[in-house]
Short mmCIF file of N, CA and C in Angstrom, two decimals:
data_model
loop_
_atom_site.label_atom_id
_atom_site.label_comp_id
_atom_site.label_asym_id
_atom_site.label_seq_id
_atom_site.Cartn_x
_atom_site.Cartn_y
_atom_site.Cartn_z
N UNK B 1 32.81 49.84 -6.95
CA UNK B 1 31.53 50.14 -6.34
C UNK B 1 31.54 49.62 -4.91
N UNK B 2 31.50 50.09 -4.14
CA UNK B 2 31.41 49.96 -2.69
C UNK B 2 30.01 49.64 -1.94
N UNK B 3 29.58 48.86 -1.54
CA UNK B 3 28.43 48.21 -1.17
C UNK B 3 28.61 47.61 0.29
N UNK B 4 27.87 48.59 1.30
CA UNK B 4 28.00 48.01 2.62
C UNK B 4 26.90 47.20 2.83
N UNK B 5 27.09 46.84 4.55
CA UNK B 5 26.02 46.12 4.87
C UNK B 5 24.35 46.68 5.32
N UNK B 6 24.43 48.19 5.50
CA UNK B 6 23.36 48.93 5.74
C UNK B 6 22.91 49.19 4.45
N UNK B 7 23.43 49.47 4.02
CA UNK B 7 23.12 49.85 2.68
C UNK B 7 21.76 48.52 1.40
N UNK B 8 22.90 47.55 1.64
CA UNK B 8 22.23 46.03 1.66
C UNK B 8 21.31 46.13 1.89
N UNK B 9 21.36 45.74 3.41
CA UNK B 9 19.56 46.04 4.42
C UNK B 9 18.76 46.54 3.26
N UNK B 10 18.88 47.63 3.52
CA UNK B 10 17.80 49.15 3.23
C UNK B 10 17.46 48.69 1.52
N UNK B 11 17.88 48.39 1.02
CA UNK B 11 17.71 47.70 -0.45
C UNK B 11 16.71 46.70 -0.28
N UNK B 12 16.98 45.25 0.78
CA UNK B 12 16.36 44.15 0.84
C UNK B 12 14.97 45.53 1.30
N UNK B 13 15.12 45.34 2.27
CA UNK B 13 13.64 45.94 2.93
C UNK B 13 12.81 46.73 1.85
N UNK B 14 13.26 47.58 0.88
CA UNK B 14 12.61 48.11 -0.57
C UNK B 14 12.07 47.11 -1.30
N UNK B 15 13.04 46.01 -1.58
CA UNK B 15 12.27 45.14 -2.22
C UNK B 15 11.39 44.54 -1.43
N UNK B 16 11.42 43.90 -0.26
CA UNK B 16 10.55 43.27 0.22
C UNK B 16 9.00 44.05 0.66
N UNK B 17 8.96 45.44 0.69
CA UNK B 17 8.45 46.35 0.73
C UNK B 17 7.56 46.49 -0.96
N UNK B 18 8.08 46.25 -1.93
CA UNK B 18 7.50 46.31 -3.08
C UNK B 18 6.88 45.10 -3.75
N UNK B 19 7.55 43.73 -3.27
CA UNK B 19 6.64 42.55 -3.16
C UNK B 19 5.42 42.62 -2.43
N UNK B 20 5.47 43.22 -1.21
CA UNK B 20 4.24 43.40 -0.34
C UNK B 20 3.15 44.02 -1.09
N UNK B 21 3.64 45.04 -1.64
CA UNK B 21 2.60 46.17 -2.15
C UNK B 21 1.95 45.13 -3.77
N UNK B 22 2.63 44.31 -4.34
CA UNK B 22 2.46 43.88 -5.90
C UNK B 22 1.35 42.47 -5.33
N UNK B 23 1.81 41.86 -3.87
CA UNK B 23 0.69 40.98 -3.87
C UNK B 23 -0.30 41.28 -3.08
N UNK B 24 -0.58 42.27 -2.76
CA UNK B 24 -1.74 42.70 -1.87
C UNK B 24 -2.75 43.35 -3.45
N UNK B 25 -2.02 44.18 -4.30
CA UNK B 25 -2.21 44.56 -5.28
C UNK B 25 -3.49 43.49 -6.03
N UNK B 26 -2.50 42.54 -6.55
CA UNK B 26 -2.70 41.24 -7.47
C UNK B 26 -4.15 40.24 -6.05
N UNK B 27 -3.66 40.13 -4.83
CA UNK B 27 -4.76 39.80 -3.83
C UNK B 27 -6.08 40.00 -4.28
N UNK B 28 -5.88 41.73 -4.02
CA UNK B 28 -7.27 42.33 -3.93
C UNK B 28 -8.08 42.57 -5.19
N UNK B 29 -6.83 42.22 -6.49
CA UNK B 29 -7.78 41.84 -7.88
C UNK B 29 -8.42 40.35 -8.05
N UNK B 30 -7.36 39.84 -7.43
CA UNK B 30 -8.06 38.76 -7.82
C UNK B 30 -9.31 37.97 -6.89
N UNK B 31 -9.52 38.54 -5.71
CA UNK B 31 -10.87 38.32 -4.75
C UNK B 31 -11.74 38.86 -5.44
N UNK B 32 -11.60 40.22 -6.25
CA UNK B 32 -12.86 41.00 -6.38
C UNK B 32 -13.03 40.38 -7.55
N UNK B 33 -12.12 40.12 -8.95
CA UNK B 33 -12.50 39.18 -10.09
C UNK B 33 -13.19 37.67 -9.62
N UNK B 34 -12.26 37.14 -8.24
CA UNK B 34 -13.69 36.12 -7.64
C UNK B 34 -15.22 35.93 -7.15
N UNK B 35 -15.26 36.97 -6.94
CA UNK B 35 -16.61 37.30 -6.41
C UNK B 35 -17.86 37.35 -7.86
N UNK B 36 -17.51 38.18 -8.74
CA UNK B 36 -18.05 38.34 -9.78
C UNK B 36 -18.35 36.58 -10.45
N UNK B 37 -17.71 35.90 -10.44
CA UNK B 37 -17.39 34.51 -11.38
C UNK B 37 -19.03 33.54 -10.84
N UNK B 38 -19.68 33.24 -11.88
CA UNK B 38 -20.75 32.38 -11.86
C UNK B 38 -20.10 30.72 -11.46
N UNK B 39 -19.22 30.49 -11.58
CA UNK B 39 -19.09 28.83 -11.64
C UNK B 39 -18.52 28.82 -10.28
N UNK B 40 -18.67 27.97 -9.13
CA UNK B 40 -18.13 28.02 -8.31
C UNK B 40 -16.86 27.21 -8.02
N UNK B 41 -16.39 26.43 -8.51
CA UNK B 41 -15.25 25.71 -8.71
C UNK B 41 -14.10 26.85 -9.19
N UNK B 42 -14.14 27.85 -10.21
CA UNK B 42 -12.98 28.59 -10.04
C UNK B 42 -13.58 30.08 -9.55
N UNK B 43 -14.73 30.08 -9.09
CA UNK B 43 -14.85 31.27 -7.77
C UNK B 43 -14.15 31.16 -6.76
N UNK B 44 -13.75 29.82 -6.39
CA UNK B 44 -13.42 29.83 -4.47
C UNK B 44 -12.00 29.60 -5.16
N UNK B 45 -11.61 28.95 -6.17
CA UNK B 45 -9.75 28.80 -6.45
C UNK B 45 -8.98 30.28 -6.50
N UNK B 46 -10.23 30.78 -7.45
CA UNK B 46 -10.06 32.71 -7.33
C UNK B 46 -9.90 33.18 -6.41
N UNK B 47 -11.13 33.07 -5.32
CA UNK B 47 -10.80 34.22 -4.18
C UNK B 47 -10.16 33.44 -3.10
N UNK B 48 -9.44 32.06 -3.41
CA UNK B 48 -8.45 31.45 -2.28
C UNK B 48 -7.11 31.66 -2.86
N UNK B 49 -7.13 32.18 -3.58
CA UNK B 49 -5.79 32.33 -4.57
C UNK B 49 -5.36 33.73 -3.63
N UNK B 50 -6.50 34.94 -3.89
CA UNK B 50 -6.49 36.41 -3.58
C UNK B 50 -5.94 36.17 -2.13
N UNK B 51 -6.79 35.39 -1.32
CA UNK B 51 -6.31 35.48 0.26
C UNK B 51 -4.96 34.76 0.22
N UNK B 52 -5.05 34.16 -0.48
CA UNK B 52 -3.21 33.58 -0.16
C UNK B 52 -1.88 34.44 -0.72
N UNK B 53 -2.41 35.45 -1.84
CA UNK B 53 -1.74 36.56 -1.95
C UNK B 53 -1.78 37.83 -0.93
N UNK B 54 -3.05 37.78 0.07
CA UNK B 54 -3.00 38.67 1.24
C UNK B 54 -2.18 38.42 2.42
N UNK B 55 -2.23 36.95 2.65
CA UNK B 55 -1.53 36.34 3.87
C UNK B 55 0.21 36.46 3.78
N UNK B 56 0.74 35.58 2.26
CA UNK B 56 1.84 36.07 1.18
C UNK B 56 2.77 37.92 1.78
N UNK B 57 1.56 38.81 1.46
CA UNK B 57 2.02 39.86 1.49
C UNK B 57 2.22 40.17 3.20
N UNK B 58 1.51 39.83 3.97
CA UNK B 58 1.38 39.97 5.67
C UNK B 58 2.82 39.04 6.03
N UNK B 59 3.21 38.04 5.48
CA UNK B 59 4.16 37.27 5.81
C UNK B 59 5.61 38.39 5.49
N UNK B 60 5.53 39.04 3.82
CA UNK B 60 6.77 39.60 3.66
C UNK B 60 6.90 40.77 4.29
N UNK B 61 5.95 41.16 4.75
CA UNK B 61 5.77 42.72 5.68
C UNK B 61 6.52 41.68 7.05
N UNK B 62 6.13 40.86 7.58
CA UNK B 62 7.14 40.39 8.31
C UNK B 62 8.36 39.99 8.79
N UNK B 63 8.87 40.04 7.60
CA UNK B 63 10.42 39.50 7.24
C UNK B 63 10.75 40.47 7.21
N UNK B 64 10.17 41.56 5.98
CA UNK B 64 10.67 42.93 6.07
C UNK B 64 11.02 43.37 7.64
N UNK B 65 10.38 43.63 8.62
CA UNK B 65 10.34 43.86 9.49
C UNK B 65 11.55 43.72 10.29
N UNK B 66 11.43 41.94 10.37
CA UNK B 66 12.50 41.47 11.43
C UNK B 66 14.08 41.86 10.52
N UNK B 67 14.23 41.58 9.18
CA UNK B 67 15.65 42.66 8.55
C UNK B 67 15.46 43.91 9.12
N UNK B 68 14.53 44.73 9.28
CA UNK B 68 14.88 46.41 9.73
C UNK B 68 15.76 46.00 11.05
N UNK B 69 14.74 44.65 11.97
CA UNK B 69 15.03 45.02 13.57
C UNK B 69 16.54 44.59 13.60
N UNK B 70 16.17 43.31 12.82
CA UNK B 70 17.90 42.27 13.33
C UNK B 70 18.90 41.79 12.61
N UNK B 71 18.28 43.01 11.35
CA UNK B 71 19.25 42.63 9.75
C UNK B 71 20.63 43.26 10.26
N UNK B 72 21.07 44.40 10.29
CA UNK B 72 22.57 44.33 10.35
C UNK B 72 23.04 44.18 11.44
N UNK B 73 23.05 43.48 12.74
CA UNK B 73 23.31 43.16 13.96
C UNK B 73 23.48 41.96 13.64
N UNK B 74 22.76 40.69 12.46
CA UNK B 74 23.22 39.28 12.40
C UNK B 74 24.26 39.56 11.69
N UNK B 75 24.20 40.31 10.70
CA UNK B 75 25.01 40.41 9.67
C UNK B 75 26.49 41.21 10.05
N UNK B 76 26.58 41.71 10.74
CA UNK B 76 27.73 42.44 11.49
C UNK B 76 28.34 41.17 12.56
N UNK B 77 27.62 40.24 12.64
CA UNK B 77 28.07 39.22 13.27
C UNK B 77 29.10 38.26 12.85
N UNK B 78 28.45 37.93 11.60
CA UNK B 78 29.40 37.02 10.75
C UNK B 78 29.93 37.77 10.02
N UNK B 79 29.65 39.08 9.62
CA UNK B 79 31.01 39.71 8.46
C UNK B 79 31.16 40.96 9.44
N UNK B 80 32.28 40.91 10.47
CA UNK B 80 32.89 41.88 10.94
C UNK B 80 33.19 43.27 10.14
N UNK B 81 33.22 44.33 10.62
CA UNK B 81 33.49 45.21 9.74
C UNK B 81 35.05 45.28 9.30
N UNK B 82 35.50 45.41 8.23
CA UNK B 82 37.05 45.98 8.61
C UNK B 82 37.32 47.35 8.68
N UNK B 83 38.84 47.40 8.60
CA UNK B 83 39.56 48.57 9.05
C UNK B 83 39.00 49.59 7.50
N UNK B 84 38.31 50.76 8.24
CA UNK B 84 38.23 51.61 6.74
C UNK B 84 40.14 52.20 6.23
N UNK B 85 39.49 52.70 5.45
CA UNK B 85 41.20 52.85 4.13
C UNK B 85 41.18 54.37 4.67
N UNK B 86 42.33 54.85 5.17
CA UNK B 86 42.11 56.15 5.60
C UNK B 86 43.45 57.21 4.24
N UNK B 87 43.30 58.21 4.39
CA UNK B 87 44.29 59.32 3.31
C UNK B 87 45.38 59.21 4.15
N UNK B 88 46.31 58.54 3.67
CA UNK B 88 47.95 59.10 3.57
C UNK B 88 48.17 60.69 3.57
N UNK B 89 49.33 61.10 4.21
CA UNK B 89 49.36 62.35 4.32
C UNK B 89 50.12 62.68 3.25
N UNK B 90 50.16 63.67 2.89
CA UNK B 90 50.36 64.59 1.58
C UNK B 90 52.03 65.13 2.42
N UNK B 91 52.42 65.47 0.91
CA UNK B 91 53.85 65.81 1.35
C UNK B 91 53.96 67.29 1.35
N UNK B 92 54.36 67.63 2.71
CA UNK B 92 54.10 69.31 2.89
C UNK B 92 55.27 69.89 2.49
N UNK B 93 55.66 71.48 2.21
CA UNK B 93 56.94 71.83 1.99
C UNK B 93 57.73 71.40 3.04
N UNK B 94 59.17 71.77 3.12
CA UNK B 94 60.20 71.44 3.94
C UNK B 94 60.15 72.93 5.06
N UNK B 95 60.11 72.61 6.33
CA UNK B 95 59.99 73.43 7.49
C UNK B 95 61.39 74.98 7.71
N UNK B 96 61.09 75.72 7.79
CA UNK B 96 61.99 76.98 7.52
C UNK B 96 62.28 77.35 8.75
N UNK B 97 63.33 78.07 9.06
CA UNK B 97 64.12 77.86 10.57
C UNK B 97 63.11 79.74 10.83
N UNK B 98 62.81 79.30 11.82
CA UNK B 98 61.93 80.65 12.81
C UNK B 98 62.82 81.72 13.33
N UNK B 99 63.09 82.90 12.79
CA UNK B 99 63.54 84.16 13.51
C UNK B 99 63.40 84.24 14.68
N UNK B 100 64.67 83.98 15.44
CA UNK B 100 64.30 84.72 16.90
C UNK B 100 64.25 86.59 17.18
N UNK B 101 63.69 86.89 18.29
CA UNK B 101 63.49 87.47 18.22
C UNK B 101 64.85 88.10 18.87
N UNK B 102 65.10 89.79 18.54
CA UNK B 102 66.37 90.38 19.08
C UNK B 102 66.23 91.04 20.31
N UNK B 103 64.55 91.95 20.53
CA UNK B 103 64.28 92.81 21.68
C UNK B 103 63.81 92.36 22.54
N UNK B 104 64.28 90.90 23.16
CA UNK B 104 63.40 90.63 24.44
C UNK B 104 64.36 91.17 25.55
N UNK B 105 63.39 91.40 26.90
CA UNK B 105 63.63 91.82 27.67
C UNK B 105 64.07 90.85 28.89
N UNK B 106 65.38 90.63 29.71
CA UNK B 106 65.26 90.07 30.54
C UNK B 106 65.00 89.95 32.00
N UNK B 107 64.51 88.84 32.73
CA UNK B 107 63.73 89.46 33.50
C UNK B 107 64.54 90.00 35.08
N UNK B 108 64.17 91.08 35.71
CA UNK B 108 65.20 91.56 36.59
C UNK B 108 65.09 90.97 37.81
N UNK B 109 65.97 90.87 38.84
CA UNK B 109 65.48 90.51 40.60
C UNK B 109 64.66 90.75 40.98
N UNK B 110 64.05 90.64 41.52
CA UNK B 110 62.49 91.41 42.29
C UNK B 110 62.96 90.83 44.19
N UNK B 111 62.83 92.03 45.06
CA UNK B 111 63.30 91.78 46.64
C UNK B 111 62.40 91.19 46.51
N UNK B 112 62.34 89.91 48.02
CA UNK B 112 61.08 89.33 48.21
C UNK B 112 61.02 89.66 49.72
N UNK B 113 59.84 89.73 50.41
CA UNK B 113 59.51 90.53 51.73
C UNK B 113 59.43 89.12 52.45
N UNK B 114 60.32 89.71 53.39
CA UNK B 114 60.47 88.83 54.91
C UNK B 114 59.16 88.51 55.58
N UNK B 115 58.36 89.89 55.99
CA UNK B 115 57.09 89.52 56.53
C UNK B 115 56.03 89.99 55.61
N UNK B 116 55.21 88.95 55.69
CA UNK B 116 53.78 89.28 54.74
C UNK B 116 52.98 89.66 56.03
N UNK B 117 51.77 90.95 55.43
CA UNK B 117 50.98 91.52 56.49
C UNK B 117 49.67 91.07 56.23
N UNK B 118 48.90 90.46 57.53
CA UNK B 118 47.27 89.84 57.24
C UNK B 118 46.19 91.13 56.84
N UNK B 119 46.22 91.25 56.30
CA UNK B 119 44.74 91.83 55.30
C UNK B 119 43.72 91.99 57.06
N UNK B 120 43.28 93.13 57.01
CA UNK B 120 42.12 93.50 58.17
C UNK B 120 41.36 94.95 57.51
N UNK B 121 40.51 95.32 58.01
CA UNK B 121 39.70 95.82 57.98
C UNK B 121 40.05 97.50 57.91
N UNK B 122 40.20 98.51 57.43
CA UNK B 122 40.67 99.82 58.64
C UNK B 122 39.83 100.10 59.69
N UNK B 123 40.18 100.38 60.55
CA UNK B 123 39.72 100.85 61.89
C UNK B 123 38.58 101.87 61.61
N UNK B 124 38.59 102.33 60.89
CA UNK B 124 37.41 103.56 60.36
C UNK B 124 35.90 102.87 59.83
N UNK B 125 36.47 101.89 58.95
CA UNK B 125 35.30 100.74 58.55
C UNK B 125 34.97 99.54 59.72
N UNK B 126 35.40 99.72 60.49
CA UNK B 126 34.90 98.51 61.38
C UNK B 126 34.59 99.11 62.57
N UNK B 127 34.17 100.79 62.97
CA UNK B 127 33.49 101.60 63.68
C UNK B 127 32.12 101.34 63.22
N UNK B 128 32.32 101.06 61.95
CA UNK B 128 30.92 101.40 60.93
C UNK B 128 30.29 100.48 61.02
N UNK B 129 30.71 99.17 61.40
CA UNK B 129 29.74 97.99 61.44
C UNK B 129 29.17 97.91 62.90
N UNK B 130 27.87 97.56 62.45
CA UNK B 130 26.77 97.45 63.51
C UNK B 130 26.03 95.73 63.48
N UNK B 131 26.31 95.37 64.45
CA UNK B 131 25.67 94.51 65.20
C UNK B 131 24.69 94.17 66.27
N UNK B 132 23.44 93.84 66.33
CA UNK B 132 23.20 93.85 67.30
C UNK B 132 23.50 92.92 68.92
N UNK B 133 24.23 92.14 68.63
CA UNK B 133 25.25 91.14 69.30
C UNK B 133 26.34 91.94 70.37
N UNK B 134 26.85 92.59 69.81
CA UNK B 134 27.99 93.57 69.99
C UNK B 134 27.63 94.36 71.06
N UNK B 135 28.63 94.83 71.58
CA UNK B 135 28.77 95.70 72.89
C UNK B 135 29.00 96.93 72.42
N UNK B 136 29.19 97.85 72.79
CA UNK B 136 30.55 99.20 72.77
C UNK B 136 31.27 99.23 73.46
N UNK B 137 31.57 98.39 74.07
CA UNK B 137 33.04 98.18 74.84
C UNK B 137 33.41 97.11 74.12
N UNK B 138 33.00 96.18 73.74
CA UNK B 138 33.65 95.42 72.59
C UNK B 138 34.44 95.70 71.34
N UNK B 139 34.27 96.69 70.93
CA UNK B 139 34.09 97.29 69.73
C UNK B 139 35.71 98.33 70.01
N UNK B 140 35.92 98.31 71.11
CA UNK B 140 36.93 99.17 71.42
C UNK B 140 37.10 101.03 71.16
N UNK B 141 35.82 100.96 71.58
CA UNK B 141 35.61 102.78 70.86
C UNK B 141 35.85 103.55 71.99
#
């Protein structure tokens, strides 16, 4: 059975969560069974009993609390986590030698050009552009 430390937590905080609820419970019976009581000697033991089961329950709602905020951050303190257990690899078949292939093609000379030419405009498309900057004697027309 595997039992972490979040896990822990979240357990404590349930219980402490269900103590809260059993003396607020048992509190608020036993103030209201105080109130009713003719003798005053176990009227006020009654309903000081009830408030000390209210205060009781306000205290474990507190604790509860500070475990949500600073329970596994102390506790990760002093019990480091360890290394989890990871799967071993499985034994695969044995690797089979790959067909080459028979029809490849190899690749031929290609000439390479002495002069590369700069990319411009044709002369036909750059009649066509209009500027208002521009001359017509600029323009070479």
């Amino acid at each position: 059975m595997n039992i972490d430390i979040a896990t822990t937590v979240k357990v404590i905080i349930i219980f402490l969560g269900l103590g809260l609820l059993i003396s607020l419970i048992y509190g608020y019976r036993s103030i209201r069974l105080g109130l009713h009581l003719e003798f005053f000697r176990k009227r006020r033991d009654l309903i000081s009993h009830g408030w000390n089961l209210v205060f009781f329950a306000i205290l474990l709602g507190g604790v509860a609390w500070l475990i949500y905020r600073f329970g596994e951050p102390v506790a990760y303190r002093y019990f480091p986590p360890s290394p989890t257990a990871t799967s071993t690899p499985t034994v695969t078949p044995t690797p089979t030698i790959t067909p080459t292939l028979e029809d490849t093609l190899t690749p031929t000379i290609t000439e390479t050009l002495q002069y590369t030419y700069t990319p411009e405009f044709p002369l036909v498309l750059q009649q066509t552009v209009q500027n208002p900057n521009w001359t017509r004697h600029e323009l070479n027309v």
